[in-house]
Amino acid sequence: MLNFDTLYNPYASRRMTAYAKNGMVATSQPLAAEAGLSVLRKGGNAIDAAIATAASLTVVEPTSNGIGGDAFALVWTKGQLFGLNASGPAPQQLTLQALKRAGHQEMPTYGWFPVTVPGAPAAWAELSARFGKLPLTEVMSPAVTFAEQGYPVSPTVGRNWEIDFNRYAQDLKDEQFKQWFKTFAPQGRAPRIGEIWSSQDHARTLQSIAETNARSFYSGVIADKIDQFSKLYDGFLRKDDLATYTPEWVTPISINYRGYMVWEIPPNGHGLVALMALNSLRGFDFEVKESPDSYHRQIEALKLAFADGKKYIADPSQMNVRIEDLLSDGYAAERRKLIGEKALLPEPGNPPKGGTVYLATADGEGNMVSMIQSNYMGFGSGLVVPETGISLHNRGNNFSLDPNHDNCLQPGKRPYHTIIPGFLTKDSLPVGPFGVMGGFMQPQGHVQVIMNTVDYHLNPQASLDAPRWLWTHGKTIEVEHSFPEHIAQELARRGHDIRWSMDTSSFGRGQIIWRTKDGVLVGGTEPRADGHIAMW
C-alpha cells in the first residue's frame, strides 16, 4: 500500500476557474457539493440544492456546523433577492441573574449557558416550503445516506476534528459532555483522515426532520429529547423555546460599490460591518492591488467598521442606531477622514440619530442561493443530545453581559451573529452569491473578495486564492505567509503590528459563483479547505 501524508503538500498547486451551464454548487467539502448537484440533476432547483448541501455538511463537516446550529440565506429567485434569518434567541430561562448565580463574569464557551435556540432545521424547512421544487425527504436523502452508511473523512475536516478532540479531552470532563465523545470519538479518538465515520443517530434525526418538515425538531419527539437533556443537567433550553421559534424573512441591506450592489443580511448579523467598510473605501481610488496604500486603507476602514459593529450591532429590536444612518454617505465620509498615513486604534463613531460552513448554488433557470450555517466554535457547546447526533451550538457566547450594551443578554433576544452570506447584483440583475466563513474574519473576507473582484478585476478563483490579512484587535494584523513581504514591512513602518500566521484556517474559507450576461456560471472555491465545485 502507498504511504503518504495527506496534509504534507510541499508544492504550490493551481486551481482553474470553473465554468458550467446547467447548475453549480460550491462548498468546502466535496461530498456535500456533489449531494447538491445530485438534487439538481433530479429536477430540483438551486434552493433544493442548497438545502441538500447544507444538510449534508452537518454530516461530512461536523467540525464547523451541525443540526443544532443557526443558518442565514440570500435567495435570488423570480427576479428578486430574499433574505432569511434563521438565528435563534436565548431561552426564556437564560438570564443575567442565572449567570451571576453561577459565578460567571462573562459568557462561558461550553455547556448550557451559550446554547440558544437552533435555527438551521427551520431554515431548511422554510426554504423548501417557499421556494423548493422537490419534497424535503428527497432533498435531504443524500445527507441521511452519508450519516447512515458513512463516508471517508476529508483532510481539512480530519485535521480540525483532531484539534477539537484534543481540546475537548482536556477541557470537557463533566458528565454532560460524554455524549459528544460517544458520538464524535467512538474509538476514543478523532476519526483519522480517510477513515469511515457514520452516525445512525444523526441519520434518524435528519430523516425525521425531512419527514415532518422540521416539526419533530421544534414540537415533536426530538424537541422532547432536547428538553429532557437540558433539564437533566440544569440547562435553560426548553421545548416551549423550540415550539415558539420561527425563522424570519428579512429585507437584505446593500450599498452601491462602484456600480455594483453588494448585499448582506441585516443585523443581528455583522454583514453591516462589511458594508460600512466598503462604503468608506469607495471614496478612495484603488488602481494597484499589491501596494501598501491599498492594504493600509482596507485595514483601517475595516477596523473602524468593526468598532462600530461591536458597539451597535445586536438584535434589531434592541439597536439604538438606525442601519441607514450607519450606511449613510455622510457617516462614511466622517469615518473616511480618520484614515491617515499611520495605523490607528479604532473607536466607535457617533452616527446621526434617527469553527461555520458556506455554500453557493445556482441552476439553469436563474435561481441562485448564498447560504451559511454554523455551530459557531467548531462543534459548538460540547453538548450532544442523546440518541440524536445533534451537537448544540454555542452562539450565545457572543452576548455581552454589560446591562448597558445593546447586545446584552436577555431572554428571547438574538445575539450578535458572525455568519453572513453575501450577494452581488448590477443594474438589478444577479451577478451571484459569494461568502467567506470564519467568525470575525467574515466581513473582512467579504471586503477583500469584493475588492479583488470589482477593483482589481480578478476571476473568482484568483479572488479566493489571493493572500489574505486578518485584523484581530488594536493594531494587530495577521497575514498569510504568501502575503508580499515588502508590503508587510511597509505596513509595519506605518504602525501596524504585523504577525505572520501558520494557521490558514483563521483566514476563512470562501466560495463564489458568478453568472455572465449569457447565463454561463463561473465559479471559484476555497484553496484553504477541501473546497469543491460540482457542476453540469
C-alpha positions as a printed Julia matrix, in Angstrom:
536×3 Matrix{Float64}:
   0.0    0.0     0.0
   1.14   3.56   -0.67
   2.34   5.53    2.31
   1.87   9.33    2.27
   0.87  12.29    4.45
  -2.31  13.95    3.17
  -1.5   17.23    4.91
   2.07  17.45    3.56
   1.82  19.47    0.34
   5.27  20.89   -0.48
   4.37  22.36   -3.87
   2.02  25.18   -4.74
  -0.97  23.9    -6.66
  -3.21  25.83   -9.0
  -6.94  25.52   -9.45
  -8.59  26.99  -12.54
 -11.89  28.88  -12.6
 -14.83  26.54  -13.22
 -17.48  27.04  -15.92
 -20.87  25.36  -16.36
 -24.28  25.97  -17.88
 -26.98  23.95  -16.14
 -26.02  24.1   -12.48
 -23.22  24.68   -9.99
 -22.63  24.0    -6.29
 -19.57  25.34   -4.47
 -18.72  24.5    -0.88
 -15.92  23.41    1.44
 -16.47  19.63    1.28
 -16.65  17.65   -2.0
 -19.28  15.11   -0.96
 -21.66  17.86    0.13
 -21.21  19.7    -3.17
 -21.93  16.51   -5.08
 -25.05  15.97   -2.96
 -26.34  19.35   -4.06
 -25.57  18.57   -7.69
 -27.39  15.22   -7.48
 -30.54  17.08   -6.45
 -30.17  19.47   -9.39
 -29.87  16.5   -11.75
 -33.11  15.07  -10.32
 -35.01  18.21  -11.32
 -34.52  20.26   -8.17
 -33.64  23.93   -8.28
 -30.84  25.92   -6.65
 -32.84  26.19   -3.43
 -33.23  22.41   -3.22
 -29.52  22.04   -3.94
 -28.64  24.47   -1.16
 -30.73  22.52    1.37
 -29.22  19.21    0.25
 -25.71  20.64    0.56
 -26.39  22.27    3.91
 -27.9   19.13    5.43
 -25.02  17.03    4.09
 -22.47  19.41    5.57
 -23.82  18.66    9.06
 -22.6   15.1     8.46
 -19.47  15.41    6.34
 -18.11  18.57    8.03
 -19.4   18.37   11.62
 -16.33  20.29   12.8
 -17.89  23.51   11.51
 -21.67  23.15   11.66
 -24.48  20.88   12.73
 -28.19  20.26   13.09
 -28.05  22.21   16.36
 -26.75  25.42   14.78
 -28.07  28.52   13.01
 -28.32  29.5     9.33
 -28.79  32.53    7.08
 -29.56  32.66    3.36
 -29.85  35.11    0.48
 -32.0   33.71   -2.33
 -32.28  35.15   -5.83
 -35.44  33.88   -7.47
 -38.28  35.32   -9.54
 -36.2   38.4   -10.3
 -35.83  39.36   -6.65
 -33.46  38.88   -3.69
 -34.9   37.42   -0.49
 -33.21  37.19    2.92
 -33.75  34.54    5.6
 -32.55  34.96    9.18
 -32.67  31.58   10.9
 -30.76  32.5    14.03
 -32.35  31.6    17.34
 -32.9   33.61   20.53
 -31.78  32.99   24.08
 -34.05  30.62   26.02
 -36.62  32.26   28.3
 -34.9   30.89   31.41
 -31.43  32.2    30.45
 -30.89  35.48   32.33
 -28.05  37.66   33.6
 -29.1   36.7    37.11
 -28.68  32.99   36.31
 -25.14  33.64   35.07
 -24.27  35.66   38.15
 -25.67  33.0    40.48
 -23.36  30.52   38.77
 -20.41  32.85   39.37
 -19.79  33.82   35.73
 -18.45  37.29   34.85
 -18.51  36.52   31.12
 -20.43  34.11   28.93
 -18.91  30.59   29.08
 -17.77  28.87   25.91
 -19.08  25.38   26.69
 -22.1   23.87   28.41
 -25.69  25.11   28.52
 -25.13  28.83   29.12
 -24.17  29.7    25.49
 -26.84  27.48   23.9
 -29.52  29.42   22.03
 -32.46  28.03   20.03
 -31.05  26.31   16.9
 -32.42  27.68   13.63
 -30.83  25.5    10.91
 -33.59  22.83   10.64
 -36.22  25.56   10.43
 -34.21  27.24    7.66
 -34.22  24.06    5.56
 -37.97  23.59    6.01
 -38.76  27.26    5.34
 -36.63  27.44    2.18
 -38.16  24.22    0.89
 -41.74  25.28    1.59
 -41.4   28.69   -0.05
 -39.1   28.1    -2.99
 -38.24  24.39   -3.35
 -39.44  22.06   -6.1
 -38.75  18.61   -4.64
 -40.05  17.05   -1.39
 -37.77  17.65    1.58
 -37.41  13.89    2.03
 -35.84  13.62   -1.42
 -33.7   16.71   -0.96
 -32.26  15.52    2.36
 -31.81  11.9     1.26
 -28.07  12.28    0.44
 -27.38  13.62    3.96
 -29.25  10.7     5.53
 -27.25   8.26    3.39
 -23.91   9.82    4.37
 -24.81   9.51    8.05
 -26.23   6.0     7.76
 -23.63   4.39    5.51
 -20.65   6.51    6.49
 -18.1    8.43    4.44
 -14.3    8.88    4.43
 -13.19  11.9     6.46
 -11.64  14.6     4.24
  -8.26  16.24    5.07
  -9.29  19.63    6.47
 -12.17  18.09    8.41
  -9.89  15.4     9.82
  -7.29  17.93   10.92
  -9.89  20.12   12.66
 -11.59  17.08   14.23
  -8.32  16.06   15.89
  -7.7   19.61   17.14
 -11.18  19.8    18.68
 -10.94  16.31   20.19
  -7.67  17.15   21.91
  -9.12  20.36   23.32
 -12.36  18.69   24.44
 -10.49  15.78   26.03
  -8.61  18.28   28.16
 -11.42  20.73   28.96
 -14.74  18.84   28.91
 -14.65  16.43   31.87
 -18.23  16.75   33.12
 -20.8   14.02   32.67
 -22.94  16.21   30.4
 -20.22  16.16   27.71
 -19.89  12.36   27.46
 -22.35  12.15   24.58
 -20.01  14.24   22.42
 -17.21  11.7    22.84
 -19.62   8.8    22.28
 -20.86  10.33   19.03
 -17.79  12.01   17.54
 -14.96   9.96   19.04
 -16.4    6.44   19.32
 -12.92   4.85   19.25
 -11.61   7.11   21.97
 -10.0    9.46   19.44
 -10.94  11.61   16.48
 -11.56   9.78   13.2
  -8.45   9.96   11.05
  -8.28  11.36    7.54
  -9.65   8.75    5.13
 -11.35   6.69    7.84
 -15.06   5.96    7.59
 -17.28   7.72   10.12
 -21.02   7.23   10.43
 -23.78   8.13   12.88
 -27.05   6.22   12.93
 -28.5    8.72   15.4
 -27.65  11.54   13.02
 -29.32   9.67   10.14
 -32.54   9.08   12.09
 -32.69  12.73   13.14
 -32.23  14.02    9.6
 -34.86  11.59    8.31
 -37.32  12.74   10.98
 -36.69  16.41   10.14
 -37.26  15.69    6.45
 -40.46  13.69    7.0
 -42.03  16.29    9.3
 -40.69  19.48    7.68
 -38.72  20.06   10.91
 -41.8   19.89   13.16
 -40.32  16.96   15.08
 -37.33  19.13   15.95
 -39.37  22.04   17.3
 -42.5   20.46   18.73
 -42.19  16.67   18.47
 -40.05  13.79   19.64
 -36.71  15.49   19.01
 -37.85  18.56   20.94
 -38.75  16.24   23.83
 -35.25  14.76   23.84
 -33.63  18.2    23.81
 -35.89  19.31   26.67
 -35.13  16.2    28.73
 -31.37  16.52   28.21
 -31.44  20.19   29.19
 -33.43  19.52   32.37
 -31.14  16.65   33.35
 -28.15  18.98   33.57
 -29.9   22.16   34.73
 -29.83  23.69   31.27
 -32.08  26.51   30.12
 -33.42  25.4    26.72
 -36.99  24.09   26.88
 -39.49  22.63   24.46
 -41.51  25.85   24.69
 -38.49  27.81   23.4
 -38.31  25.47   20.41
 -42.05  25.39   19.76
 -42.38  29.18   19.58
 -39.43  29.64   17.2
 -39.86  30.66   13.56
 -37.17  31.96   11.19
 -37.62  35.47    9.84
 -37.77  36.65    6.23
 -35.91  39.94    6.12
 -35.16  42.68    3.6
 -31.48  42.49    2.61
 -29.35  45.61    3.08
 -26.9   46.96    0.5
 -24.57  49.69   -0.67
 -23.54  50.75   -4.16
 -19.86  49.93   -4.61
 -18.6   51.31   -7.92
 -21.81  50.46   -9.78
 -22.34  47.06   -8.12
 -24.84  46.5    -5.34
 -23.3   44.49   -2.51
 -25.98  42.75   -0.42
 -25.92  41.38    3.13
 -28.4   40.15    5.74
 -29.29  42.95    8.22
 -28.45  42.68   11.96
 -28.28  40.72   14.19
 -25.6   39.52   11.74
 -22.49  41.59   11.08
 -22.71  41.84    7.3
 -23.26  45.51    8.13
 -19.54  45.69    9.04
 -18.52  44.73    5.5
 -20.9   47.31    4.02
 -19.66  50.1     6.3
 -16.06  49.33    5.38
 -16.81  49.27    1.64
 -18.8   52.48    1.98
 -15.69  54.19    3.36
 -13.36  52.58    0.83
 -15.34  53.67   -2.21
 -14.08  57.21   -1.55
 -10.55  56.11   -2.49
  -9.13  55.12   -5.87
  -7.54  51.67   -6.0
  -5.55  51.02   -9.15
  -2.8   48.68   -7.92
  -3.64  45.74   -5.68
  -0.18  44.95   -4.32
   0.62  48.33   -2.81
   0.99  49.47    0.82
  -1.66  52.18    0.38
  -4.21  49.64   -0.85
  -3.79  47.32    2.13
  -3.42  50.12    4.68
  -6.69  51.76    3.66
  -8.57  48.45    3.63
  -7.3   47.58    7.09
  -8.11  50.99    8.56
 -11.62  51.08    7.06
 -12.32  47.59    8.36
 -11.09  48.44   11.86
 -13.37  51.48   12.03
 -16.34  49.47   10.75
 -15.73  46.74   13.33
 -15.51  49.3    16.12
 -18.99  50.49   15.15
 -20.28  46.96   14.62
 -19.16  45.7    18.02
 -20.79  48.68   19.72
 -24.06  48.91   17.82
 -24.96  45.52   16.26
 -27.5   43.48   18.22
 -30.97  42.05   17.83
 -32.51  44.78   15.62
 -35.29  45.37   18.14
 -32.62  46.39   20.67
 -30.36  48.56   18.47
 -30.15  52.22   19.39
 -28.99  53.43   15.97
 -30.56  53.0    12.55
 -28.9   50.87    9.89
 -29.49  53.56    7.27
 -27.58  56.05    9.43
 -24.58  53.71    9.74
 -24.63  53.28    5.95
 -25.2   56.95    5.08
 -22.78  58.73    2.76
 -22.24  61.42    5.37
 -21.21  58.96    8.07
 -18.93  57.1     5.63
 -17.22  60.4     4.81
 -16.68  61.17    8.5
 -15.13  57.75    9.13
 -13.01  58.04    5.96
 -11.45  61.25    7.28
  -9.92  59.24   10.13
  -7.86  57.12    7.72
  -4.43  58.71    7.6
  -0.89  57.52    6.9
  -0.47  55.67   10.21
  -2.32  52.79   11.88
  -4.95  53.93   14.36
  -6.6   52.4    17.4
 -10.23  52.12   16.29
 -13.01  53.7    18.34
 -16.72  53.63   17.54
 -18.16  56.76   15.98
 -21.39  58.63   16.62
 -23.71  58.13   13.66
 -26.59  60.56   13.28
 -29.54  59.55   15.43
 -32.76  58.96   13.51
 -15.25  26.57   13.78
 -19.06  27.75   10.03
 -19.73  26.43    6.52
 -20.61  28.47    3.46
 -22.18  27.26    0.23
 -23.3   28.79   -3.05
 -25.65  27.22   -5.59
 -27.08  28.16   -8.98
 -29.28  26.44  -11.54
 -30.04  26.86  -15.22
 -33.31  28.67  -14.51
 -31.65  31.72  -12.95
 -32.1   30.82   -9.27
 -29.07  31.4    -7.02
 -28.5   30.87   -3.28
 -25.91  32.2    -0.85
 -26.18  30.22    2.4
 -24.2   29.85    5.59
 -24.7   27.78    8.73
 -22.66  27.23   11.86
 -22.27  25.76   15.33
 -20.06  28.83   16.0
 -16.87  27.47   17.65
 -16.09  24.15   15.98
 -18.59  21.58   17.24
 -20.2   24.24   19.44
 -21.1   23.88   23.11
 -19.68  20.37   23.54
 -23.21  19.11   24.23
 -24.72  16.35   22.08
 -28.36  15.42   22.66
 -28.51  11.66   23.4
 -29.82   9.41   20.61
 -29.95  12.27   18.08
 -26.42  13.14   16.91
 -27.34  16.81   17.48
 -24.36  18.89   18.54
 -25.76  22.07   20.08
 -24.11  25.34   19.1
 -22.65  27.95   21.48
 -23.78  31.09   19.65
 -24.84  32.73   22.92
 -21.14  33.19   23.66
 -21.43  36.39   21.61
 -23.79  38.03   24.09
 -22.48  40.91   26.19
 -23.12  40.75   29.93
 -22.97  44.54   30.24
 -26.52  45.69   31.04
 -25.87  48.95   29.18
 -24.74  47.3    25.93
 -27.15  46.9    23.0
 -26.08  43.24   22.71
 -26.61  42.4    26.39
 -28.16  39.01   27.14
 -31.93  38.94   27.52
 -34.39  36.02   27.32
 -35.87  35.77   23.84
 -33.18  38.02   22.33
 -30.91  37.04   19.45
 -27.16  37.63   19.91
 -24.68  39.45   17.7
 -24.06  36.95   14.91
 -20.9   36.4    12.87
 -22.18  34.27    9.97
 -23.08  36.26    6.86
 -23.94  35.26    3.27
 -23.21  37.81    0.54
 -24.68  38.55   -2.88
 -23.73  40.84   -5.77
 -26.02  42.46   -8.35
 -25.59  45.04  -11.1
 -28.33  47.01  -12.85
 -30.96  44.99  -10.94
 -29.63  41.72  -12.37
 -27.88  38.98  -10.39
 -24.11  38.66  -10.57
 -24.13  35.96   -7.94
 -23.54  34.62   -4.43
 -20.28  34.91   -2.51
 -19.15  34.32    1.05
 -16.17  33.72    3.31
 -16.85  31.82    6.53
 -14.72  32.12    9.65
 -16.07  34.0    12.68
 -14.89  37.61   12.77
 -12.93  37.05    9.54
 -16.16  37.01    7.56
 -16.76  40.72    6.89
 -13.02  41.1     6.36
 -13.16  38.31    3.79
 -16.17  39.9     2.1
 -14.34  43.21    1.74
 -11.24  41.52    0.3
 -13.22  39.35   -2.13
 -15.35  42.25   -3.4
 -12.31  44.48   -3.89
 -10.43  41.65   -5.64
 -13.43  41.3    -7.96
 -14.52  44.9    -8.57
 -11.36  46.96   -8.09
  -8.71  44.51   -9.28
 -10.76  42.51  -11.82
  -9.66  39.09  -10.58
 -11.54  35.97  -11.65
 -13.47  34.18   -8.88
 -10.78  31.59   -8.27
  -7.99  34.16   -8.11
 -10.14  36.32   -5.82
 -10.18  33.44   -3.34
  -6.56  32.39   -3.91
  -5.18  35.86   -3.14
  -3.24  36.21    0.16
  -5.47  37.4     3.0
  -5.0   39.56    6.06
  -6.94  39.47    9.31
  -7.35  42.27   11.84
  -7.6   40.68   15.3
  -7.52  43.63   17.75
  -5.9   47.01   18.31
  -3.24  47.44   15.63
  -2.55  43.7    15.25
  -2.83  42.27   11.73
  -2.22  38.61   10.91
  -1.08  37.85    7.36
  -0.57  34.63    5.44
   2.95  33.56    4.51
   2.18  34.2     0.85
   1.49  37.85    1.69
   4.09  40.13    0.0
   6.92  40.68    2.45
   7.82  44.18    1.23
   4.24  45.32    1.81
   4.19  43.74    5.27
   7.36  45.64    6.14
   5.91  48.94    4.93
   2.69  48.34    6.88
   4.8   47.74    9.99
   6.54  51.08    9.44
   3.1   52.7     9.36
   2.39  51.39   12.85
   0.62  48.09   12.14
   1.63  45.15   14.34
   2.18  42.59   11.56
   2.25  38.91   12.51
   2.85  36.03   10.12
   0.4   33.19   10.71
   0.92  29.48   10.08
  -2.78  28.74   10.61
  -4.5   29.16    7.25
  -7.88  28.23    8.8
  -8.03  31.58   10.6
  -8.31  33.36    7.23
 -11.7   31.84    6.41
 -13.0   29.65    3.63
 -14.86  31.16    0.69
 -16.95  30.26   -2.35
 -18.09  32.29   -5.36
 -20.49  31.7    -8.26
 -20.95  34.48  -10.83
 -23.41  34.42  -13.74
 -22.35  36.04  -17.03
 -24.71  38.05  -19.23
 -25.01  34.93  -21.39
 -26.16  32.82  -18.44
 -22.9   30.91  -18.03
 -21.98  30.05  -14.43
 -18.42  30.85  -13.32
 -17.16  29.5   -10.0
 -14.26  29.61   -7.59
 -13.71  27.54   -4.44
 -11.52  27.77   -1.37
  -7.9   26.54   -1.61
  -7.53  26.63    2.2
 -10.04  23.81    2.68
 -11.37  20.69    0.94
 -13.14  23.07   -1.44
 -15.01  21.64   -4.4
 -17.25  22.77   -7.25
 -19.82  20.3    -8.56
 -21.39  21.29  -11.86
 -23.05  20.19  -15.06
